[in-house]
């Protein structure tokens, strides 16, 4: 089914949820995402980078100002985060 949400690992889901807590217009660094995560579930900035690339490939996130700038969730990513939060 083309409308099905992609399956995410636990860490990918945690990063997605942390990103969803920020305003959609804000470009986020790995440090900002990590700092927003609950301490018990926090993943390192080095782990967040590859996760962001995966979320971008899945069209859940984007880096609108280039690969060295921050990332933000797209509407599909926000919808996925809302579904998985329920």
Coordinates of C-alpha atoms in Angstrom, one line a residue:
X1 CA 0.0 0.0 0.0
X2 CA 1.5 3.3 -1.1
X3 CA -0.1 5.3 1.6
X4 CA 1.3 3.1 4.4
X5 CA 3.8 4.8 6.7
X6 CA 7.3 3.5 6.5
X7 CA 8.5 1.2 9.3
X8 CA 11.1 2.9 11.5
X9 CA 13.5 1.5 14.0
X10 CA 13.2 2.6 17.6
X11 CA 16.0 5.1 17.3
X12 CA 14.6 6.5 14.1
X13 CA 11.2 6.9 15.8
X14 CA 12.8 8.7 18.8
X15 CA 14.5 11.2 16.5
X16 CA 11.3 11.8 14.6
X17 CA 9.4 12.4 17.8
X18 CA 12.0 14.8 19.1
X19 CA 12.0 16.7 15.8
X20 CA 8.2 17.0 16.0
X21 CA 8.4 18.9 19.2
X22 CA 10.0 21.9 17.3
X23 CA 8.3 24.5 15.1
X24 CA 8.2 23.3 11.5
X25 CA 10.1 26.3 10.3
X26 CA 13.1 25.7 12.5
X27 CA 16.1 24.0 11.0
X28 CA 17.5 21.6 13.6
X29 CA 21.1 20.4 14.3
X30 CA 21.9 17.0 15.6
X31 CA 22.8 18.6 18.9
X32 CA 19.4 20.3 19.1
X33 CA 17.6 17.0 18.4
X34 CA 19.7 15.1 20.9
X35 CA 19.1 17.7 23.6
X36 CA 15.4 17.5 23.1
X37 CA 15.3 13.7 23.6
X38 CA 14.5 12.2 27.0
X39 CA 17.8 11.4 28.7
X40 CA 16.9 7.7 29.1
X41 CA 16.3 7.3 25.3
X42 CA 18.8 9.9 24.0
X43 CA 21.0 8.8 21.1
X44 CA 24.3 10.5 20.2
X45 CA 24.7 13.2 17.6
X46 CA 26.9 10.7 15.6
X47 CA 23.9 8.4 15.5
X48 CA 21.4 11.1 14.6
X49 CA 23.2 12.1 11.3
X50 CA 22.6 8.7 9.6
X51 CA 19.1 8.6 11.0
X52 CA 18.4 12.0 9.4
X53 CA 19.7 10.8 6.1
X54 CA 17.3 7.9 6.3
X55 CA 14.3 10.2 7.2
X56 CA 15.2 12.3 4.3
X57 CA 15.3 9.3 1.9
X58 CA 11.9 8.3 3.2
X59 CA 10.7 11.9 2.5
X60 CA 9.8 12.4 6.2
X61 CA 12.4 15.2 6.6
X62 CA 14.4 17.6 4.5
X63 CA 17.5 19.8 4.6
X64 CA 16.1 22.8 2.6
X65 CA 19.2 24.9 2.9
X66 CA 21.7 22.2 1.9
X67 CA 23.4 19.2 3.4
X68 CA 25.4 21.1 6.0
X69 CA 22.4 23.0 7.3
X70 CA 19.8 21.9 9.7
X71 CA 17.0 19.5 9.0
X72 CA 13.2 19.8 9.6
X73 CA 10.3 17.5 9.3
X74 CA 8.1 17.5 6.3
X75 CA 4.3 17.2 6.6
X76 CA 4.6 13.5 6.1
X77 CA 7.1 13.3 9.0
X78 CA 4.8 15.3 11.3
X79 CA 1.9 13.0 10.4
X80 CA 4.0 9.9 11.0
X81 CA 5.1 11.3 14.4
X82 CA 1.5 12.1 15.3
X83 CA 0.4 8.6 14.4
X84 CA 3.2 6.9 16.4
X85 CA 2.5 9.1 19.4
X86 CA -1.0 7.9 19.7

